[in-house]
Amino acid sequence: MVVQHEINDPIGIFDSGVGGLSILREIHRLLPSEKLLYVADQAHVPYGSRSLEEVQSYAVGITRFLLDEGVKLIAIACNAASSASLQYLRGVFNDIPFVGMEPALKPASQQTRSQHVGILATQVTFQGALYASLLERFAQNVTIHQSTCPGLVTQIEKGNLDDPETRRILEDAIKPMLMAGIDTIVLGCTHYPFVIPLIKEIAGHRVKVIDPSPAIALQIKRVLKDKGLINTDIQNGSISIFTSASPTTLQSLLPILIGDTMTVQSLFWDIDTHGVSILSRRAKL
Ligand code: DGL
């Protein structure tokens, strides 16, 4: 059965945690009349140090949940989940358009003058086939300097956007890159736009920081436009946020992260009789 999507249907967005809110913020800015459903899988954050298979199984569970909610497009606002599952999800759920993330190596390789580019991303992203193919296509004449910034996602999940530990992690990652002559830094994890001020402070004004979130929002707009699914009725615009961990913790961080307060709703993971991870609004009794 082919599913017909309607203009008023919501857009689903997901990440392991708060990172994808950097994408949600841009989507809401560009498409204020869209209904946005955001899932933060904080029961499993960080995704970056898990296996590709594990991250893919969570991405499938979240996709099923969002499809049940009637979304018209799914934005995988997470580089790690895109790397682990984008191709698979497109193959299995072919009724729904997916927009995923990939480290912005293409623009970086076009913009760099020193031919040295720094990439900050998580382990899963660096391990995936998507990243290998980007390196092959866009890093032939550029030297890439990678860092997984151990502990940074956890710091951002706690709302520590500018404390000594966050600063230390970023200095450890960026200073060797500066010594090697980078003039461009690619943010290959959606959590990292929240620490752009600190990254810029450490890297200095000569280094360009590439934040992919505006480009992703534009891509979502293009896909919806192609399908005739853009909503222009401002009355329809809304944001709903769900988490698979404690809603109060996330709720308290929203003013810092997106400058807004709202009620966060709970989601629960369960395993069905076939051993498949299921995400739903109700806890199993
Ligand atoms: N925000 C994510 C990303 O873009 C995942 C970070 C994590 O959970 O490790 O990769």
mmCIF file of C-alpha atoms and ligand atoms in Angstrom:
data_model
loop_
_atom_site.group_PDB
_atom_site.id
_atom_site.type_symbol
_atom_site.label_atom_id
_atom_site.label_comp_id
_atom_site.label_asym_id
_atom_site.label_seq_id
_atom_site.Cartn_x
_atom_site.Cartn_y
_atom_site.Cartn_z
ATOM 1 C CA MET A 1 0.000 0.000 0.000
ATOM 2 C CA VAL A 2 1.406 3.389 -0.992
ATOM 3 C CA VAL A 3 1.171 5.954 1.823
ATOM 4 C CA GLN A 4 -0.140 9.379 0.786
ATOM 5 C CA HIS A 5 1.447 12.214 2.724
ATOM 6 C CA GLU A 6 -0.439 15.441 3.418
ATOM 7 C CA ILE A 7 0.844 19.018 3.662
ATOM 8 C CA ASN A 8 -0.275 19.217 7.310
ATOM 9 C CA ASP A 9 1.641 16.074 8.308
ATOM 10 C CA PRO A 10 4.602 16.668 10.629
ATOM 11 C CA ILE A 11 8.308 16.409 9.861
ATOM 12 C CA GLY A 12 10.115 13.838 12.030
ATOM 13 C CA ILE A 13 13.604 14.684 13.277
ATOM 14 C CA PHE A 14 15.829 12.487 15.412
ATOM 15 C CA ASP A 15 19.198 12.284 17.105
ATOM 16 C CA SER A 16 20.827 10.393 19.965
ATOM 17 C CA GLY A 17 20.222 13.425 22.170
ATOM 18 C CA VAL A 18 20.184 17.206 22.089
ATOM 19 C CA GLY A 19 22.483 17.573 19.047
ATOM 20 C CA GLY A 20 19.715 17.442 16.478
ATOM 21 C CA LEU A 21 18.132 20.480 18.137
ATOM 22 C CA SER A 22 20.767 22.473 16.218
ATOM 23 C CA ILE A 23 19.082 21.160 13.065
ATOM 24 C CA LEU A 24 15.543 21.600 14.431
ATOM 25 C CA ARG A 25 16.359 25.251 15.180
ATOM 26 C CA GLU A 26 17.299 25.855 11.517
ATOM 27 C CA ILE A 27 14.327 23.937 10.128
ATOM 28 C CA HIS A 28 11.967 25.954 12.325
ATOM 29 C CA ARG A 29 13.646 29.210 11.238
ATOM 30 C CA LEU A 30 13.308 28.332 7.539
ATOM 31 C CA LEU A 31 9.958 26.522 7.663
ATOM 32 C CA PRO A 32 8.025 28.087 10.578
ATOM 33 C CA SER A 33 4.696 26.686 9.358
ATOM 34 C CA GLU A 34 5.782 23.074 9.703
ATOM 35 C CA LYS A 35 4.847 20.812 12.595
ATOM 36 C CA LEU A 36 8.111 19.344 13.942
ATOM 37 C CA LEU A 37 8.353 16.128 15.988
ATOM 38 C CA TYR A 38 11.769 15.705 17.567
ATOM 39 C CA VAL A 39 13.012 12.462 19.121
ATOM 40 C CA ALA A 40 16.097 12.527 21.372
ATOM 41 C CA ASP A 41 17.159 8.937 22.041
ATOM 42 C CA GLN A 42 18.853 9.877 25.296
ATOM 43 C CA ALA A 43 18.457 6.347 26.661
ATOM 44 C CA HIS A 44 21.272 5.433 24.252
ATOM 45 C CA VAL A 45 23.360 8.593 23.959
ATOM 46 C CA PRO A 46 26.181 8.705 22.883
ATOM 47 C CA TYR A 47 25.689 6.800 19.611
ATOM 48 C CA GLY A 48 29.214 7.707 18.522
ATOM 49 C CA SER A 49 30.949 4.956 20.485
ATOM 50 C CA ARG A 50 28.412 2.195 19.718
ATOM 51 C CA SER A 51 28.577 -0.298 16.870
ATOM 52 C CA LEU A 52 27.079 0.545 13.462
ATOM 53 C CA GLU A 53 24.581 -2.346 13.876
ATOM 54 C CA GLU A 54 23.383 -1.129 17.262
ATOM 55 C CA VAL A 55 22.892 2.450 16.043
ATOM 56 C CA GLN A 56 21.040 1.140 12.996
ATOM 57 C CA SER A 57 18.622 -0.851 15.180
ATOM 58 C CA TYR A 58 17.771 2.305 17.182
ATOM 59 C CA ALA A 59 17.344 4.300 13.973
ATOM 60 C CA VAL A 60 14.881 1.687 12.707
ATOM 61 C CA GLY A 61 12.892 1.798 15.986
ATOM 62 C CA ILE A 62 12.704 5.596 15.896
ATOM 63 C CA THR A 63 11.728 5.570 12.210
ATOM 64 C CA ARG A 64 8.850 3.162 12.953
ATOM 65 C CA PHE A 65 7.678 5.412 15.790
ATOM 66 C CA LEU A 66 7.775 8.512 13.553
ATOM 67 C CA LEU A 67 5.918 6.706 10.754
ATOM 68 C CA ASP A 68 3.194 5.763 13.253
ATOM 69 C CA GLU A 69 2.961 9.463 14.097
ATOM 70 C CA GLY A 70 2.245 10.128 10.393
ATOM 71 C CA VAL A 71 5.324 12.136 9.392
ATOM 72 C CA LYS A 72 5.836 13.227 5.769
ATOM 73 C CA LEU A 73 9.669 13.369 5.896
ATOM 74 C CA ILE A 74 12.330 12.142 8.301
ATOM 75 C CA ALA A 75 15.445 14.203 8.990
ATOM 76 C CA ILE A 76 18.199 12.108 10.546
ATOM 77 C CA ALA A 77 19.713 14.996 12.491
ATOM 78 C CA CYS A 78 22.671 12.881 13.532
ATOM 79 C CA ASN A 79 25.834 12.101 11.579
ATOM 80 C CA ALA A 80 26.404 8.856 13.488
ATOM 81 C CA ALA A 81 22.888 7.537 12.772
ATOM 82 C CA SER A 82 23.080 8.680 9.135
ATOM 83 C CA SER A 83 26.376 6.910 8.726
ATOM 84 C CA ALA A 84 25.020 3.718 10.313
ATOM 85 C CA SER A 85 21.559 3.636 8.776
ATOM 86 C CA LEU A 86 20.639 6.154 6.041
ATOM 87 C CA GLN A 87 21.125 3.752 3.142
ATOM 88 C CA TYR A 88 19.380 0.923 4.966
ATOM 89 C CA LEU A 89 16.395 3.064 5.985
ATOM 90 C CA ARG A 90 15.947 4.358 2.418
ATOM 91 C CA GLY A 91 15.900 0.767 1.174
ATOM 92 C CA VAL A 92 13.425 -0.542 3.752
ATOM 93 C CA PHE A 93 11.056 2.419 4.190
ATOM 94 C CA ASN A 94 10.782 3.565 0.601
ATOM 95 C CA ASP A 95 7.494 5.476 1.036
ATOM 96 C CA ILE A 96 9.079 8.240 3.063
ATOM 97 C CA PRO A 97 11.815 10.701 2.092
ATOM 98 C CA PHE A 98 14.872 10.742 4.390
ATOM 99 C CA VAL A 99 17.322 13.620 4.665
ATOM 100 C CA GLY A 100 20.545 12.630 6.405
ATOM 101 C CA MET A 101 23.763 14.248 7.542
ATOM 102 C CA GLU A 102 27.297 13.835 6.241
ATOM 103 C CA PRO A 103 30.449 15.747 7.189
ATOM 104 C CA ALA A 104 30.700 18.754 4.838
ATOM 105 C CA LEU A 105 33.933 17.668 3.173
ATOM 106 C CA LYS A 106 32.880 18.906 -0.247
ATOM 107 C CA PRO A 107 32.508 22.617 0.668
ATOM 108 C CA ALA A 108 35.540 22.376 2.951
ATOM 109 C CA SER A 109 37.745 21.033 0.156
ATOM 110 C CA GLN A 110 36.532 23.833 -2.119
ATOM 111 C CA GLN A 111 37.076 26.578 0.443
ATOM 112 C CA THR A 112 40.405 25.652 2.026
ATOM 113 C CA ARG A 113 43.459 27.616 0.890
ATOM 114 C CA SER A 114 45.995 25.794 3.061
ATOM 115 C CA GLN A 115 44.729 22.374 1.852
ATOM 116 C CA HIS A 116 44.490 21.276 5.503
ATOM 117 C CA VAL A 117 41.016 20.633 6.921
ATOM 118 C CA GLY A 118 40.031 19.580 10.445
ATOM 119 C CA ILE A 119 37.015 17.342 11.011
ATOM 120 C CA LEU A 120 35.331 16.928 14.385
ATOM 121 C CA ALA A 121 32.974 13.939 14.444
ATOM 122 C CA THR A 122 32.320 10.777 16.432
ATOM 123 C CA GLN A 123 33.883 7.343 15.970
ATOM 124 C CA VAL A 124 30.843 5.776 14.237
ATOM 125 C CA THR A 125 30.830 8.562 11.659
ATOM 126 C CA PHE A 126 34.517 8.087 10.874
ATOM 127 C CA GLN A 127 33.998 4.299 10.597
ATOM 128 C CA GLY A 128 31.085 4.351 8.148
ATOM 129 C CA ALA A 129 31.135 3.783 4.390
ATOM 130 C CA LEU A 130 29.607 7.237 3.844
ATOM 131 C CA TYR A 131 32.689 8.952 5.275
ATOM 132 C CA ALA A 132 35.057 6.675 3.314
ATOM 133 C CA SER A 133 33.306 7.645 0.109
ATOM 134 C CA LEU A 134 33.474 11.366 0.995
ATOM 135 C CA LEU A 135 37.226 11.060 1.565
ATOM 136 C CA GLU A 136 37.637 9.356 -1.756
ATOM 137 C CA ARG A 137 35.614 11.975 -3.634
ATOM 138 C CA PHE A 138 36.661 15.197 -1.953
ATOM 139 C CA ALA A 139 39.908 14.740 -0.081
ATOM 140 C CA GLN A 140 42.302 13.796 -2.865
ATOM 141 C CA ASN A 141 44.260 17.048 -2.683
ATOM 142 C CA VAL A 142 43.503 17.931 0.911
ATOM 143 C CA THR A 143 45.053 16.638 4.117
ATOM 144 C CA ILE A 144 42.345 15.736 6.606
ATOM 145 C CA HIS A 145 42.931 16.015 10.362
ATOM 146 C CA GLN A 146 40.325 14.064 12.341
ATOM 147 C CA SER A 147 39.326 14.162 15.984
ATOM 148 C CA THR A 148 36.581 12.284 17.817
ATOM 149 C CA CYS A 149 36.640 14.825 20.676
ATOM 150 C CA PRO A 150 36.173 12.131 23.378
ATOM 151 C CA GLY A 151 33.636 13.215 25.992
ATOM 152 C CA LEU A 152 32.347 16.269 24.107
ATOM 153 C CA VAL A 153 28.887 14.879 23.305
ATOM 154 C CA THR A 154 28.393 14.003 26.992
ATOM 155 C CA GLN A 155 29.443 17.511 28.050
ATOM 156 C CA ILE A 156 26.956 19.082 25.625
ATOM 157 C CA GLU A 157 24.217 16.691 26.824
ATOM 158 C CA LYS A 158 24.792 18.147 30.305
ATOM 159 C CA GLY A 159 24.526 21.693 28.973
ATOM 160 C CA ASN A 160 28.217 22.372 29.729
ATOM 161 C CA LEU A 161 28.802 24.516 26.664
ATOM 162 C CA ASP A 162 31.694 26.524 28.086
ATOM 163 C CA ASP A 163 33.160 24.915 31.196
ATOM 164 C CA PRO A 164 36.844 23.991 31.772
ATOM 165 C CA GLU A 165 36.343 20.343 30.732
ATOM 166 C CA THR A 166 34.606 21.261 27.448
ATOM 167 C CA ARG A 167 37.365 23.766 26.756
ATOM 168 C CA ARG A 168 40.054 21.150 27.466
ATOM 169 C CA ILE A 169 38.447 18.605 25.100
ATOM 170 C CA LEU A 170 38.234 21.174 22.313
ATOM 171 C CA GLU A 171 41.761 22.473 22.869
ATOM 172 C CA ASP A 172 43.116 18.903 22.759
ATOM 173 C CA ALA A 173 41.326 18.372 19.448
ATOM 174 C CA ILE A 174 41.934 21.706 17.744
ATOM 175 C CA LYS A 175 45.418 22.831 18.828
ATOM 176 C CA PRO A 176 47.289 19.999 16.997
ATOM 177 C CA MET A 177 45.178 20.760 13.919
ATOM 178 C CA LEU A 178 46.207 24.419 14.073
ATOM 179 C CA MET A 179 49.862 23.378 14.342
ATOM 180 C CA ALA A 180 49.354 21.309 11.178
ATOM 181 C CA GLY A 181 48.039 24.369 9.328
ATOM 182 C CA ILE A 182 44.260 23.888 9.042
ATOM 183 C CA ASP A 183 42.205 26.872 7.887
ATOM 184 C CA THR A 184 38.809 25.114 7.954
ATOM 185 C CA ILE A 185 36.970 23.017 10.560
ATOM 186 C CA VAL A 186 34.020 20.820 9.621
ATOM 187 C CA LEU A 187 31.468 20.033 12.325
ATOM 188 C CA GLY A 188 30.637 16.386 11.656
ATOM 189 C CA CYS A 189 28.390 15.947 14.690
ATOM 190 C CA THR A 190 25.150 17.839 15.252
ATOM 191 C CA HIS A 191 25.969 18.386 18.920
ATOM 192 C CA TYR A 192 28.951 20.569 18.035
ATOM 193 C CA PRO A 193 27.194 23.704 16.674
ATOM 194 C CA PHE A 194 26.280 24.386 20.322
ATOM 195 C CA VAL A 195 29.958 24.993 21.102
ATOM 196 C CA ILE A 196 30.779 27.102 18.020
ATOM 197 C CA PRO A 197 31.654 30.191 20.127
ATOM 198 C CA LEU A 198 34.247 28.156 22.027
ATOM 199 C CA ILE A 199 35.581 26.500 18.852
ATOM 200 C CA LYS A 200 35.990 29.935 17.252
ATOM 201 C CA GLU A 201 37.698 31.285 20.326
ATOM 202 C CA ILE A 202 40.226 28.416 20.308
ATOM 203 C CA ALA A 203 40.729 28.274 16.533
ATOM 204 C CA GLY A 204 40.955 32.029 15.966
ATOM 205 C CA HIS A 205 39.247 34.208 13.380
ATOM 206 C CA ARG A 206 41.315 32.962 10.416
ATOM 207 C CA VAL A 207 39.811 29.474 10.638
ATOM 208 C CA LYS A 208 36.446 28.952 8.973
ATOM 209 C CA VAL A 209 33.978 26.732 10.851
ATOM 210 C CA ILE A 210 31.499 24.868 8.646
ATOM 211 C CA ASP A 211 28.170 24.224 10.383
ATOM 212 C CA PRO A 212 25.965 22.068 8.139
ATOM 213 C CA SER A 213 22.624 22.901 9.795
ATOM 214 C CA PRO A 214 21.484 25.727 7.439
ATOM 215 C CA ALA A 215 22.294 23.550 4.393
ATOM 216 C CA ILE A 216 20.289 20.630 5.811
ATOM 217 C CA ALA A 217 17.268 22.841 6.445
ATOM 218 C CA LEU A 218 17.490 24.057 2.833
ATOM 219 C CA GLN A 219 17.719 20.481 1.580
ATOM 220 C CA ILE A 220 14.567 19.584 3.555
ATOM 221 C CA LYS A 221 12.780 22.552 2.019
ATOM 222 C CA ARG A 222 13.853 21.433 -1.486
ATOM 223 C CA VAL A 223 12.628 17.866 -0.932
ATOM 224 C CA LEU A 224 9.260 19.021 0.428
ATOM 225 C CA LYS A 225 8.862 21.512 -2.417
ATOM 226 C CA ASP A 226 9.563 18.812 -5.025
ATOM 227 C CA LYS A 227 6.829 16.692 -3.483
ATOM 228 C CA GLY A 228 4.351 19.574 -3.151
ATOM 229 C CA LEU A 229 4.391 19.129 0.641
ATOM 230 C CA ILE A 230 5.519 22.558 1.935
ATOM 231 C CA ASN A 231 3.183 24.036 4.515
ATOM 232 C CA THR A 232 2.648 27.799 4.385
ATOM 233 C CA ASP A 233 -0.100 28.051 7.022
ATOM 234 C CA ILE A 234 1.652 29.599 10.036
ATOM 235 C CA GLN A 235 -1.150 28.290 12.310
ATOM 236 C CA ASN A 236 0.166 24.790 11.626
ATOM 237 C CA GLY A 237 3.696 25.490 12.905
ATOM 238 C CA SER A 238 4.615 23.750 16.176
ATOM 239 C CA ILE A 239 7.391 21.838 17.917
ATOM 240 C CA SER A 240 6.959 18.654 19.972
ATOM 241 C CA ILE A 241 9.953 17.153 21.714
ATOM 242 C CA PHE A 242 10.237 13.548 22.925
ATOM 243 C CA THR A 243 12.989 11.774 24.831
ATOM 244 C CA SER A 244 13.614 8.142 25.702
ATOM 245 C CA ALA A 245 15.238 9.267 29.010
ATOM 246 C CA SER A 246 14.236 11.791 31.677
ATOM 247 C CA PRO A 247 12.036 14.554 30.208
ATOM 248 C CA THR A 248 12.786 16.944 33.077
ATOM 249 C CA THR A 249 16.530 16.952 32.367
ATOM 250 C CA LEU A 250 16.017 17.779 28.696
ATOM 251 C CA GLN A 251 13.318 20.298 29.543
ATOM 252 C CA SER A 252 15.690 22.206 31.802
ATOM 253 C CA LEU A 253 18.274 22.437 28.992
ATOM 254 C CA LEU A 254 15.952 23.782 26.295
ATOM 255 C CA PRO A 255 16.323 27.464 27.284
ATOM 256 C CA ILE A 256 20.137 27.152 26.988
ATOM 257 C CA LEU A 257 20.041 25.202 23.738
ATOM 258 C CA ILE A 258 17.176 26.675 21.736
ATOM 259 C CA GLY A 259 16.212 29.660 23.837
ATOM 260 C CA ASP A 260 12.731 28.313 24.509
ATOM 261 C CA THR A 261 10.782 26.420 27.146
ATOM 262 C CA MET A 262 8.396 23.604 26.352
ATOM 263 C CA THR A 263 7.107 20.365 27.794
ATOM 264 C CA VAL A 264 9.142 17.332 26.827
ATOM 265 C CA GLN A 265 7.256 14.055 26.418
ATOM 266 C CA SER A 266 8.481 10.573 27.383
ATOM 267 C CA LEU A 267 9.101 7.645 25.067
ATOM 268 C CA PHE A 268 9.908 4.079 26.081
ATOM 269 C CA TRP A 269 12.024 1.380 24.466
ATOM 270 C CA ASP A 270 10.863 -2.213 24.524
ATOM 271 C CA ILE A 271 11.867 -5.455 22.796
ATOM 272 C CA ASP A 272 9.182 -7.362 20.873
ATOM 273 C CA THR A 273 8.868 -11.164 20.642
ATOM 274 C CA HIS A 274 11.230 -11.200 17.618
ATOM 275 C CA GLY A 275 13.923 -9.354 19.593
ATOM 276 C CA VAL A 276 13.303 -6.091 17.698
ATOM 277 C CA SER A 277 13.634 -2.724 19.523
ATOM 278 C CA ILE A 278 10.297 -0.891 19.627
ATOM 279 C CA LEU A 279 9.823 2.735 20.679
ATOM 280 C CA SER A 280 6.433 3.932 21.912
ATOM 281 C CA ARG A 281 4.633 6.545 23.987
ATOM 282 C CA ARG A 282 3.569 4.014 26.614
ATOM 283 C CA ALA A 283 5.743 1.997 28.982
ATOM 284 C CA LYS A 284 4.983 -1.740 28.960
ATOM 285 C CA LEU A 285 3.161 -2.660 32.152
HETATM 286 N N1 DGL B 1 24.679 14.170 17.299
HETATM 287 C C1 DGL B 1 25.257 13.009 16.791
HETATM 288 C C2 DGL B 1 26.005 13.126 15.525
HETATM 289 O O1 DGL B 1 25.726 14.018 14.757
HETATM 290 C C3 DGL B 1 25.598 11.857 17.670
HETATM 291 C C4 DGL B 1 26.498 12.078 18.795
HETATM 292 C C5 DGL B 1 26.567 10.834 19.656
HETATM 293 O O2 DGL B 1 25.525 10.401 20.139
HETATM 294 O O3 DGL B 1 27.661 10.312 19.809
HETATM 295 O O4 DGL B 1 26.868 12.338 15.232
#
